[in-house]
PDB file of C-alpha atoms in Angstrom:
ATOM      1  CA  PRO A 745       0.000   0.000   0.000  1.00 48.00           C
ATOM      2  CA  GLU A 746       1.091   3.481  -0.719  1.00 52.00           C
ATOM      3  CA  ASP A 747       2.038   5.755   2.204  1.00 53.00           C
ATOM      4  CA  GLU A 748      -0.628   8.322   2.945  1.00 57.00           C
ATOM      5  CA  LYS A 749       0.517  11.909   3.066  1.00 60.00           C
ATOM      6  CA  TYR A 750      -0.779  14.299   5.691  1.00 60.00           C
ATOM      7  CA  THR A 751      -0.598  18.078   5.419  1.00 63.00           C
ATOM      8  CA  LEU A 752      -0.661  20.039   8.668  1.00 63.00           C
ATOM      9  CA  PRO A 753      -2.469  23.377   8.415  1.00 74.00           C
ATOM     10  CA  GLY A 754       0.077  26.164   8.763  1.00 72.00           C
ATOM     11  CA  PHE A 755      -2.359  28.545  10.453  1.00 75.00           C
ATOM     12  CA  SER A 756      -3.036  26.067  13.295  1.00 80.00           C
ATOM     13  CA  ILE A 757       0.683  25.650  13.868  1.00 80.00           C
ATOM     14  CA  LEU A 758       1.080  29.415  14.036  1.00 84.00           C
ATOM     15  CA  ILE A 759      -1.734  29.717  16.602  1.00 88.00           C
ATOM     16  CA  ALA A 760      -0.194  26.928  18.699  1.00 86.00           C
ATOM     17  CA  ILE A 761       3.194  28.666  18.682  1.00 88.00           C
ATOM     18  CA  VAL A 762       1.652  32.011  19.652  1.00 90.00           C
ATOM     19  CA  LEU A 763      -0.379  30.447  22.478  1.00 91.00           C
ATOM     20  CA  THR A 764       2.704  28.620  23.742  1.00 91.00           C
ATOM     21  CA  ILE A 765       4.664  31.870  23.858  1.00 92.00           C
ATOM     22  CA  ILE A 766       1.780  33.654  25.638  1.00 93.00           C
ATOM     23  CA  CYS A 767       1.468  30.876  28.231  1.00 92.00           C
ATOM     24  CA  LEU A 768       5.218  30.883  28.810  1.00 92.00           C
ATOM     25  CA  ALA A 769       5.248  34.677  29.221  1.00 92.00           C
ATOM     26  CA  ALA A 770       2.282  34.524  31.620  1.00 92.00           C
ATOM     27  CA  PHE A 771       4.037  31.852  33.672  1.00 90.00           C
ATOM     28  CA  ILE A 772       7.255  33.886  33.861  1.00 90.00           C
ATOM     29  CA  TYR A 773       5.274  36.988  34.846  1.00 88.00           C
ATOM     30  CA  PHE A 774       3.457  35.021  37.553  1.00 86.00           C
ATOM     31  CA  ILE A 775       6.696  33.683  39.030  1.00 87.00           C
ATOM     32  CA  HIS A 776       8.319  37.144  38.904  1.00 80.00           C
ATOM     33  CA  ASN A 777       5.282  38.814  40.475  1.00 79.00           C
ATOM     34  CA  MET A 778       5.116  36.248  43.270  1.00 78.00           C
ATOM     35  CA  SER A 779       8.826  36.532  44.021  1.00 75.00           C
ATOM     36  CA  GLN A 780       8.552  40.327  44.151  1.00 73.00           C
ATOM     37  CA  SER A 781       5.449  40.359  46.353  1.00 68.00           C
ATOM     38  CA  ILE A 782       7.066  38.279  49.100  1.00 70.00           C
ATOM     39  CA  GLN A 783      10.192  40.428  49.360  1.00 79.00           C
ATOM     40  CA  ILE A 784      10.185  42.214  52.691  1.00 80.00           C
ATOM     41  CA  ASN A 785      11.013  45.622  51.191  1.00 84.00           C
ATOM     42  CA  ASN A 786       7.993  45.427  48.902  1.00 87.00           C
ATOM     43  CA  ILE A 787       5.766  44.295  51.767  1.00 89.00           C
ATOM     44  CA  LEU A 788       6.904  47.237  53.892  1.00 92.00           C
ATOM     45  CA  ASP A 789       6.402  49.655  51.023  1.00 92.00           C
ATOM     46  CA  THR A 790       2.883  48.375  50.333  1.00 91.00           C
ATOM     47  CA  ILE A 791       1.863  48.718  53.978  1.00 92.00           C
ATOM     48  CA  PHE A 792       3.407  52.180  54.158  1.00 93.00           C
ATOM     49  CA  VAL A 793       1.715  53.501  51.006  1.00 94.00           C
ATOM     50  CA  LYS A 794      -1.742  52.277  52.053  1.00 93.00           C
ATOM     51  CA  SER A 795      -1.499  53.656  55.588  1.00 93.00           C
ATOM     52  CA  LYS A 796      -0.024  56.970  54.426  1.00 93.00           C
ATOM     53  CA  LYS A 797      -2.905  57.407  52.001  1.00 93.00           C
ATOM     54  CA  ARG A 798      -5.424  56.724  54.768  1.00 92.00           C
ATOM     55  CA  LEU A 799      -3.729  59.091  57.221  1.00 93.00           C
ATOM     56  CA  ASN A 800      -3.510  61.905  54.683  1.00 93.00           C
ATOM     57  CA  LEU A 801      -7.202  61.468  53.942  1.00 92.00           C
ATOM     58  CA  LEU A 802      -8.092  61.800  57.638  1.00 90.00           C
ATOM     59  CA  ILE A 803      -5.778  64.790  58.157  1.00 91.00           C
ATOM     60  CA  ASP A 804      -7.236  66.617  55.151  1.00 90.00           C
ATOM     61  CA  LYS A 805     -10.757  65.892  56.401  1.00 87.00           C
ATOM     62  CA  GLU A 806      -9.932  67.332  59.835  1.00 85.00           C
ATOM     63  CA  ALA A 807      -8.481  70.460  58.230  1.00 84.00           C
ATOM     64  CA  GLN A 808     -11.668  70.966  56.228  1.00 83.00           C
ATOM     65  CA  ASP A 809     -13.983  70.389  59.196  1.00 79.00           C
ATOM     66  CA  GLY A 810     -12.225  72.711  61.623  1.00 78.00           C
ATOM     67  CA  LEU A 811     -11.308  72.126  65.247  1.00 78.00           C
ATOM     68  CA  ASP A 812     -14.294  74.044  66.651  1.00 81.00           C
ATOM     69  CA  ILE A 813     -16.819  71.702  65.053  1.00 81.00           C
ATOM     70  CA  ILE A 814     -14.900  68.624  66.193  1.00 80.00           C
ATOM     71  CA  GLU A 815     -14.713  69.881  69.778  1.00 81.00           C
ATOM     72  CA  SER A 816     -18.443  70.676  69.817  1.00 83.00           C
ATOM     73  CA  PHE A 817     -19.245  66.991  70.333  1.00 86.00           C
ATOM     74  CA  PRO A 818     -20.457  66.664  73.954  1.00 86.00           C
ATOM     75  CA  GLU A 819     -18.708  64.673  76.672  1.00 87.00           C
ATOM     76  CA  VAL A 820     -19.796  61.054  76.795  1.00 86.00           C
ATOM     77  CA  LYS A 821     -20.954  60.954  80.393  1.00 86.00           C
ATOM     78  CA  ASP A 822     -23.933  59.042  81.804  1.00 87.00           C
ATOM     79  CA  TRP A 823     -24.989  58.105  78.291  1.00 93.00           C
ATOM     80  CA  HIS A 824     -27.159  55.062  77.637  1.00 93.00           C
ATOM     81  CA  THR A 825     -25.073  51.963  76.951  1.00 94.00           C
ATOM     82  CA  TYR A 826     -25.866  49.004  74.696  1.00 93.00           C
ATOM     83  CA  THR A 827     -23.911  45.757  74.369  1.00 93.00           C
ATOM     84  CA  THR A 828     -22.883  43.859  71.262  1.00 90.00           C
ATOM     85  CA  HIS A 829     -24.636  40.757  69.966  1.00 84.00           C
ATOM     86  CA  GLN A 830     -21.844  39.425  67.786  1.00 86.00           C
ATOM     87  CA  SER A 831     -18.069  39.278  67.699  1.00 88.00           C
ATOM     88  CA  GLY A 832     -15.459  40.158  65.107  1.00 87.00           C
ATOM     89  CA  TYR A 833     -13.042  42.879  64.099  1.00 88.00           C
ATOM     90  CA  PHE A 834     -14.790  46.255  64.057  1.00 89.00           C
ATOM     91  CA  GLN A 835     -14.144  47.263  60.470  1.00 86.00           C
ATOM     92  CA  ASN A 836     -16.381  50.212  59.648  1.00 86.00           C
ATOM     93  CA  ILE A 837     -19.851  51.729  59.928  1.00 89.00           C
ATOM     94  CA  SER A 838     -22.472  52.848  57.433  1.00 90.00           C
ATOM     95  CA  LEU A 839     -22.056  56.442  58.521  1.00 89.00           C
ATOM     96  CA  LYS A 840     -24.873  57.910  56.439  1.00 91.00           C
ATOM     97  CA  ASN A 841     -27.432  55.441  57.834  1.00 92.00           C
ATOM     98  CA  VAL A 842     -26.276  55.912  61.430  1.00 92.00           C
ATOM     99  CA  ILE A 843     -26.460  59.707  61.121  1.00 92.00           C
ATOM    100  CA  THR A 844     -29.956  59.449  59.618  1.00 92.00           C
ATOM    101  CA  ILE A 845     -31.116  57.433  62.634  1.00 93.00           C
ATOM    102  CA  CYS A 846     -29.452  59.848  65.066  1.00 92.00           C
ATOM    103  CA  LYS A 847     -31.148  62.816  63.401  1.00 92.00           C
ATOM    104  CA  ALA A 848     -34.531  61.091  63.456  1.00 92.00           C
ATOM    105  CA  TYR A 849     -34.307  60.557  67.223  1.00 92.00           C
ATOM    106  CA  ASP A 850     -32.416  63.786  67.988  1.00 91.00           C
ATOM    107  CA  THR A 851     -29.492  62.009  69.616  1.00 92.00           C
ATOM    108  CA  LYS A 852     -25.780  61.394  69.211  1.00 93.00           C
ATOM    109  CA  ALA A 853     -23.913  58.085  69.173  1.00 93.00           C
ATOM    110  CA  TYR A 854     -20.515  57.033  70.468  1.00 94.00           C
ATOM    111  CA  LEU A 855     -18.751  53.761  69.640  1.00 94.00           C
ATOM    112  CA  SER A 856     -16.348  53.008  72.474  1.00 93.00           C
ATOM    113  CA  ILE A 857     -14.090  50.502  70.671  1.00 92.00           C
ATOM    114  CA  PRO A 858     -11.626  51.736  68.005  1.00 92.00           C
ATOM    115  CA  LYS A 859     -11.702  50.424  64.462  1.00 88.00           C
ATOM    116  CA  GLY A 860      -9.600  47.335  63.927  1.00 85.00           C
ATOM    117  CA  PHE A 861     -10.082  46.068  67.477  1.00 88.00           C
ATOM    118  CA  TYR A 862     -11.744  42.727  68.136  1.00 89.00           C
ATOM    119  CA  VAL A 863     -15.219  43.120  69.599  1.00 90.00           C
ATOM    120  CA  GLN A 864     -16.348  40.356  71.951  1.00 90.00           C
ATOM    121  CA  HIS A 865     -19.918  39.255  72.635  1.00 89.00           C
ATOM    122  CA  HIS A 866     -22.004  41.224  75.120  1.00 89.00           C
ATOM    123  CA  ILE A 867     -19.618  44.034  76.002  1.00 93.00           C
ATOM    124  CA  PRO A 868     -20.509  47.755  76.098  1.00 92.00           C
ATOM    125  CA  PHE A 869     -19.977  49.188  72.631  1.00 92.00           C
ATOM    126  CA  LEU A 870     -22.727  51.606  71.593  1.00 93.00           C
ATOM    127  CA  HIS A 871     -23.549  54.671  73.692  1.00 94.00           C
ATOM    128  CA  THR A 872     -26.308  57.166  72.886  1.00 94.00           C
ATOM    129  CA  GLU A 873     -27.119  60.552  74.339  1.00 92.00           C
ATOM    130  CA  LYS A 874     -30.805  59.641  74.694  1.00 92.00           C
ATOM    131  CA  PRO A 875     -32.515  56.287  75.313  1.00 92.00           C
ATOM    132  CA  LEU A 876     -33.648  54.494  72.167  1.00 92.00           C
ATOM    133  CA  PRO A 877     -36.219  51.750  71.498  1.00 92.00           C
ATOM    134  CA  ASP A 878     -34.841  48.241  71.055  1.00 92.00           C
ATOM    135  CA  ASP A 879     -35.681  48.120  67.353  1.00 93.00           C
ATOM    136  CA  VAL A 880     -33.780  51.361  66.744  1.00 93.00           C
ATOM    137  CA  VAL A 881     -30.765  50.026  68.643  1.00 93.00           C
ATOM    138  CA  GLU A 882     -30.862  46.938  66.427  1.00 93.00           C
ATOM    139  CA  LYS A 883     -30.914  49.180  63.352  1.00 93.00           C
ATOM    140  CA  LEU A 884     -27.828  50.992  64.616  1.00 93.00           C
ATOM    141  CA  PHE A 885     -25.998  47.721  65.259  1.00 93.00           C
ATOM    142  CA  SER A 886     -26.983  46.454  61.807  1.00 92.00           C
ATOM    143  CA  ASN A 887     -25.036  49.370  60.301  1.00 92.00           C
ATOM    144  CA  ILE A 888     -21.822  48.366  62.072  1.00 90.00           C
ATOM    145  CA  ASN A 889     -19.595  46.190  59.907  1.00 88.00           C
ATOM    146  CA  TYR A 890     -17.556  43.353  61.382  1.00 86.00           C
ATOM    147  CA  SER A 891     -14.892  41.263  59.743  1.00 81.00           C
ATOM    148  CA  ARG A 892     -12.747  38.241  60.534  1.00 75.00           C
ATOM    149  CA  SER A 893      -9.740  39.982  59.023  1.00 72.00           C
ATOM    150  CA  GLU A 894      -8.123  43.417  59.211  1.00 72.00           C
ATOM    151  CA  PHE A 895      -7.494  45.955  56.448  1.00 72.00           C
ATOM    152  CA  VAL A 896      -4.962  48.796  56.423  1.00 77.00           C
ATOM    153  CA  GLU A 897      -7.206  50.709  54.009  1.00 77.00           C
ATOM    154  CA  ASP A 898      -9.831  51.072  56.764  1.00 76.00           C
ATOM    155  CA  ASN A 899      -7.556  51.310  59.786  1.00 85.00           C
ATOM    156  CA  TYR A 900      -4.148  52.973  59.638  1.00 90.00           C
ATOM    157  CA  VAL A 901      -3.291  51.705  63.146  1.00 91.00           C
ATOM    158  CA  LEU A 902      -2.975  48.232  61.651  1.00 90.00           C
ATOM    159  CA  ALA A 903       0.030  49.440  59.633  1.00 93.00           C
ATOM    160  CA  PHE A 904       1.913  50.283  62.830  1.00 94.00           C
ATOM    161  CA  LYS A 905       1.077  46.851  64.186  1.00 93.00           C
ATOM    162  CA  GLN A 906       2.220  45.050  61.043  1.00 93.00           C
ATOM    163  CA  ILE A 907       5.473  46.991  60.670  1.00 95.00           C
ATOM    164  CA  THR A 908       6.241  46.467  64.364  1.00 95.00           C
ATOM    165  CA  GLU A 909       5.651  42.728  63.938  1.00 94.00           C
ATOM    166  CA  ILE A 910       8.090  42.702  61.016  1.00 93.00           C
ATOM    167  CA  ILE A 911      10.725  44.319  63.254  1.00 94.00           C
ATOM    168  CA  LEU A 912      10.116  41.792  66.027  1.00 93.00           C
ATOM    169  CA  LYS A 913      10.405  38.859  63.633  1.00 92.00           C
ATOM    170  CA  ALA A 914      13.562  40.332  62.117  1.00 90.00           C
ATOM    171  CA  MET A 915      15.128  40.569  65.582  1.00 89.00           C
ATOM    172  CA  SER A 916      13.999  37.132  66.752  1.00 86.00           C
ATOM    173  CA  PRO A 917      16.885  34.728  67.558  1.00 83.00           C
ATOM    174  CA  GLY A 918      16.094  32.489  64.598  1.00 82.00           C
ATOM    175  CA  ILE A 919      16.348  35.305  62.038  1.00 80.00           C
ATOM    176  CA  ASN A 920      18.481  38.066  63.617  1.00 81.00           C
ATOM    177  CA  ASP A 921      18.265  40.550  60.735  1.00 85.00           C
ATOM    178  CA  PRO A 922      18.931  44.037  62.168  1.00 88.00           C
ATOM    179  CA  GLY A 923      19.135  45.534  58.666  1.00 89.00           C
ATOM    180  CA  THR A 924      15.466  44.803  58.011  1.00 91.00           C
ATOM    181  CA  ALA A 925      14.580  46.094  61.476  1.00 92.00           C
ATOM    182  CA  ILE A 926      16.370  49.391  60.811  1.00 93.00           C
ATOM    183  CA  ASN A 927      14.578  49.813  57.467  1.00 94.00           C
ATOM    184  CA  ALA A 928      11.228  49.126  59.113  1.00 95.00           C
ATOM    185  CA  ILE A 929      11.937  51.722  61.824  1.00 95.00           C
ATOM    186  CA  ASP A 930      12.430  54.283  59.041  1.00 95.00           C
ATOM    187  CA  TYR A 931       8.924  53.519  57.780  1.00 95.00           C
ATOM    188  CA  LEU A 932       7.551  53.763  61.321  1.00 96.00           C
ATOM    189  CA  THR A 933       9.267  57.116  61.794  1.00 96.00           C
ATOM    190  CA  GLU A 934       7.580  58.687  58.789  1.00 95.00           C
ATOM    191  CA  LEU A 935       4.167  57.282  59.690  1.00 96.00           C
ATOM    192  CA  LEU A 936       4.453  58.508  63.289  1.00 96.00           C
ATOM    193  CA  ALA A 937       5.477  61.963  62.053  1.00 96.00           C
ATOM    194  CA  LEU A 938       2.390  61.984  59.852  1.00 95.00           C
ATOM    195  CA  ARG A 939       0.199  60.803  62.731  1.00 95.00           C
ATOM    196  CA  MET A 940       1.380  63.785  64.791  1.00 94.00           C
ATOM    197  CA  LYS A 941      -0.514  66.056  62.383  1.00 93.00           C
ATOM    198  CA  LYS A 942      -3.790  64.357  63.311  1.00 92.00           C
ATOM    199  CA  ASN A 943      -5.918  65.144  66.349  1.00 90.00           C
ATOM    200  CA  ASP A 944      -6.781  62.509  68.930  1.00 88.00           C
ATOM    201  CA  SER A 945     -10.401  62.738  67.872  1.00 85.00           C
ATOM    202  CA  GLY A 946     -12.813  60.289  66.317  1.00 87.00           C
ATOM    203  CA  VAL A 947     -15.641  62.753  65.716  1.00 88.00           C
ATOM    204  CA  MET A 948     -17.300  62.220  62.336  1.00 87.00           C
ATOM    205  CA  VAL A 949     -18.286  65.533  60.734  1.00 85.00           C
ATOM    206  CA  VAL A 950     -20.842  65.373  57.917  1.00 83.00           C
ATOM    207  CA  GLU A 951     -22.239  68.532  56.307  1.00 81.00           C
ATOM    208  CA  GLY A 952     -21.018  70.649  59.201  1.00 82.00           C
ATOM    209  CA  GLU A 953     -22.813  68.557  61.834  1.00 84.00           C
ATOM    210  CA  VAL A 954     -21.540  66.063  64.404  1.00 89.00           C
ATOM    211  CA  HIS A 955     -23.692  63.116  65.415  1.00 90.00           C
ATOM    212  CA  VAL A 956     -21.230  60.222  65.675  1.00 92.00           C
ATOM    213  CA  ARG A 957     -17.935  59.698  67.415  1.00 92.00           C
ATOM    214  CA  ILE A 958     -15.735  56.601  67.284  1.00 92.00           C
ATOM    215  CA  ALA A 959     -13.054  55.841  69.860  1.00 92.00           C
ATOM    216  CA  ILE A 960      -9.531  55.968  68.470  1.00 92.00           C
ATOM    217  CA  VAL A 961      -6.053  54.928  69.530  1.00 92.00           C
ATOM    218  CA  SER A 962      -4.419  58.107  70.816  1.00 93.00           C
ATOM    219  CA  PHE A 963      -0.922  59.097  69.719  1.00 94.00           C
ATOM    220  CA  GLU A 964       0.409  58.370  73.205  1.00 95.00           C
ATOM    221  CA  GLU A 965      -1.093  54.866  73.178  1.00 95.00           C
ATOM    222  CA  LEU A 966       0.110  54.226  69.649  1.00 96.00           C
ATOM    223  CA  LEU A 967       3.667  55.325  70.430  1.00 96.00           C
ATOM    224  CA  TYR A 968       3.721  53.303  73.647  1.00 96.00           C
ATOM    225  CA  ASN A 969       2.500  50.126  71.918  1.00 95.00           C
ATOM    226  CA  VAL A 970       5.181  50.458  69.249  1.00 96.00           C
ATOM    227  CA  MET A 971       8.022  51.299  71.635  1.00 95.00           C
ATOM    228  CA  ALA A 972       7.053  48.681  74.232  1.00 94.00           C
ATOM    229  CA  ALA A 973       7.326  45.959  71.607  1.00 93.00           C
ATOM    230  CA  LEU A 974      10.597  47.314  70.207  1.00 93.00           C
ATOM    231  CA  ARG A 975      12.186  47.620  73.648  1.00 91.00           C
ATOM    232  CA  THR A 976      11.466  43.967  74.372  1.00 88.00           C
ATOM    233  CA  TYR A 977      13.388  42.680  71.350  1.00 88.00           C
ATOM    234  CA  CYS A 978      15.812  45.498  70.532  1.00 90.00           C
ATOM    235  CA  ALA A 979      17.028  46.939  73.845  1.00 90.00           C
ATOM    236  CA  HIS A 980      20.084  44.649  73.782  1.00 90.00           C
ATOM    237  CA  ASP A 981      21.240  45.887  70.358  1.00 92.00           C
ATOM    238  CA  PRO A 982      23.143  49.204  70.545  1.00 93.00           C
ATOM    239  CA  LEU A 983      22.576  50.052  66.871  1.00 93.00           C
ATOM    240  CA  LEU A 984      18.830  49.582  67.122  1.00 94.00           C
ATOM    241  CA  VAL A 985      18.672  51.512  70.383  1.00 94.00           C
ATOM    242  CA  GLN A 986      20.448  54.400  68.672  1.00 95.00           C
ATOM    243  CA  LYS A 987      17.990  54.109  65.780  1.00 95.00           C
ATOM    244  CA  MET A 988      15.043  54.311  68.184  1.00 95.00           C
ATOM    245  CA  ILE A 989      16.547  57.364  69.888  1.00 95.00           C
ATOM    246  CA  TRP A 990      17.097  58.947  66.481  1.00 95.00           C
ATOM    247  CA  MET A 991      13.456  58.257  65.615  1.00 95.00           C
ATOM    248  CA  LEU A 992      12.221  59.911  68.813  1.00 95.00           C
ATOM    249  CA  ALA A 993      14.543  62.876  68.246  1.00 95.00           C
ATOM    250  CA  TYR A 994      13.195  63.299  64.723  1.00 94.00           C
ATOM    251  CA  LEU A 995       9.601  63.189  65.959  1.00 94.00           C
ATOM    252  CA  LYS A 996      10.333  65.679  68.717  1.00 93.00           C
ATOM    253  CA  ASP A 997      11.670  68.212  66.212  1.00 91.00           C
ATOM    254  CA  ARG A 998       8.553  68.159  64.022  1.00 90.00           C
ATOM    255  CA  GLU A 999       6.899  71.550  63.671  1.00 87.00           C
ATOM    256  CA  GLU A1000       3.484  70.327  62.496  1.00 86.00           C
ATOM    257  CA  VAL A1001       2.187  68.852  65.742  1.00 86.00           C
ATOM    258  CA  SER A1002      -1.504  68.701  66.538  1.00 83.00           C
ATOM    259  CA  SER A1003      -1.008  68.652  70.321  1.00 86.00           C
ATOM    260  CA  GLU A1004       1.811  69.441  72.748  1.00 90.00           C
ATOM    261  CA  SER A1005       0.897  66.263  74.624  1.00 92.00           C
ATOM    262  CA  TYR A1006       2.524  64.362  71.745  1.00 94.00           C
ATOM    263  CA  ILE A1007       5.909  65.890  72.635  1.00 94.00           C
ATOM    264  CA  GLU A1008       5.442  64.869  76.263  1.00 94.00           C
ATOM    265  CA  ALA A1009       4.711  61.300  75.171  1.00 95.00           C
ATOM    266  CA  ILE A1010       7.895  61.293  73.067  1.00 95.00           C
ATOM    267  CA  ASN A1011       9.973  62.541  76.013  1.00 94.00           C
ATOM    268  CA  ASN A1012       8.562  59.786  78.213  1.00 95.00           C
ATOM    269  CA  GLU A1013       9.417  57.094  75.673  1.00 94.00           C
ATOM    270  CA  LEU A1014      12.906  58.554  75.225  1.00 94.00           C
ATOM    271  CA  ALA A1015      13.591  58.220  78.945  1.00 94.00           C
ATOM    272  CA  ILE A1016      12.197  54.674  79.024  1.00 94.00           C
ATOM    273  CA  VAL A1017      14.155  53.400  76.021  1.00 94.00           C
ATOM    274  CA  THR A1018      17.366  54.933  77.393  1.00 94.00           C
ATOM    275  CA  GLN A1019      16.850  53.189  80.716  1.00 94.00           C
ATOM    276  CA  ALA A1020      16.059  49.907  78.950  1.00 93.00           C
ATOM    277  CA  ALA A1021      19.358  50.169  77.081  1.00 93.00           C
ATOM    278  CA  MET A1022      21.235  50.794  80.339  1.00 93.00           C
ATOM    279  CA  ASP A1023      19.664  47.650  81.785  1.00 92.00           C
ATOM    280  CA  ASN A1024      20.378  45.397  78.794  1.00 92.00           C
ATOM    281  CA  ILE A1025      23.699  46.568  77.322  1.00 90.00           C
ATOM    282  CA  SER A1026      26.927  45.912  79.196  1.00 90.00           C
ATOM    283  CA  ASN A1027      29.520  47.467  76.878  1.00 92.00           C
ATOM    284  CA  LYS A1028      30.706  50.746  78.382  1.00 92.00           C
ATOM    285  CA  THR A1029      31.423  52.446  75.044  1.00 93.00           C
ATOM    286  CA  ASP A1030      27.971  51.601  73.703  1.00 92.00           C
ATOM    287  CA  LEU A1031      26.334  52.908  76.858  1.00 93.00           C
ATOM    288  CA  GLU A1032      28.261  56.174  76.697  1.00 93.00           C
ATOM    289  CA  THR A1033      27.246  56.681  73.067  1.00 93.00           C
ATOM    290  CA  ILE A1034      23.593  55.967  73.819  1.00 92.00           C
ATOM    291  CA  GLU A1035      23.573  58.226  76.862  1.00 92.00           C
ATOM    292  CA  LYS A1036      25.175  61.037  74.859  1.00 92.00           C
ATOM    293  CA  MET A1037      22.581  60.696  72.097  1.00 90.00           C
ATOM    294  CA  SER A1038      19.754  60.714  74.606  1.00 89.00           C
ATOM    295  CA  ASN A1039      21.087  63.799  76.383  1.00 90.00           C
ATOM    296  CA  ASN A1040      21.434  65.649  73.080  1.00 87.00           C
ATOM    297  CA  VAL A1041      17.775  64.991  72.345  1.00 84.00           C
ATOM    298  CA  SER A1042      16.639  66.044  75.797  1.00 63.00           C
TER     299      SER A1042
END
């Protein structure tokens, strides 16, 4: 029998070659993108950019609203308290709906747990200036959003927590990477300097009126939480102690400060970190250098 001849269509071969090249390029891009996304510098930069954007948004909003309007919110004293019926991370609220309810019942509302914090069952959370019917309270709670995860886009405080955790992991005995810790402190420094421009206020101003206030983490609390964690893992390292003192000195010299109490908080942390270094470092030369730096700041 004669051999049969087969002719392969040239167009199909061309399509197959093109698709192969596209798939190969997509695979290379995927591998490159994954390798880039897990690099610590890129992780730090992503956290920093998101939190900086959120902080700038809040600072600009405060500047537009004006301090007088923010301070017009009454003291939360002897208000009516309501407890939560579910648990989860307090992510956000439907502000427009909550304000509509407050206006309808001529009252104001205060949420006593900051965004990003985990809310447990049956703890005081919602406070109102006037007593409200149970169905109205349920409507208010239905406009509070919970989540099982945390997002920097909604809560800038989370960025400080995440960057601090990166520093602690970098300084853990199994990793011992002071270079990464120093880089992360630089990011913390800039974010803290930006936070100093913001008031310690969670009053929500809408159309020149204030009906809702949300508890926030004050600058003093934020700085303490960061420094307390850093002191635990870094007080034995003279280079990192000097970096922390440099950070506090930089913050103290900022001109755009929303409150003088921020400077007092910085001075307190400076004294504490200096004492922690004295307790954990034995080298005389290192101690003299640290003490000199601290005195120059003071």
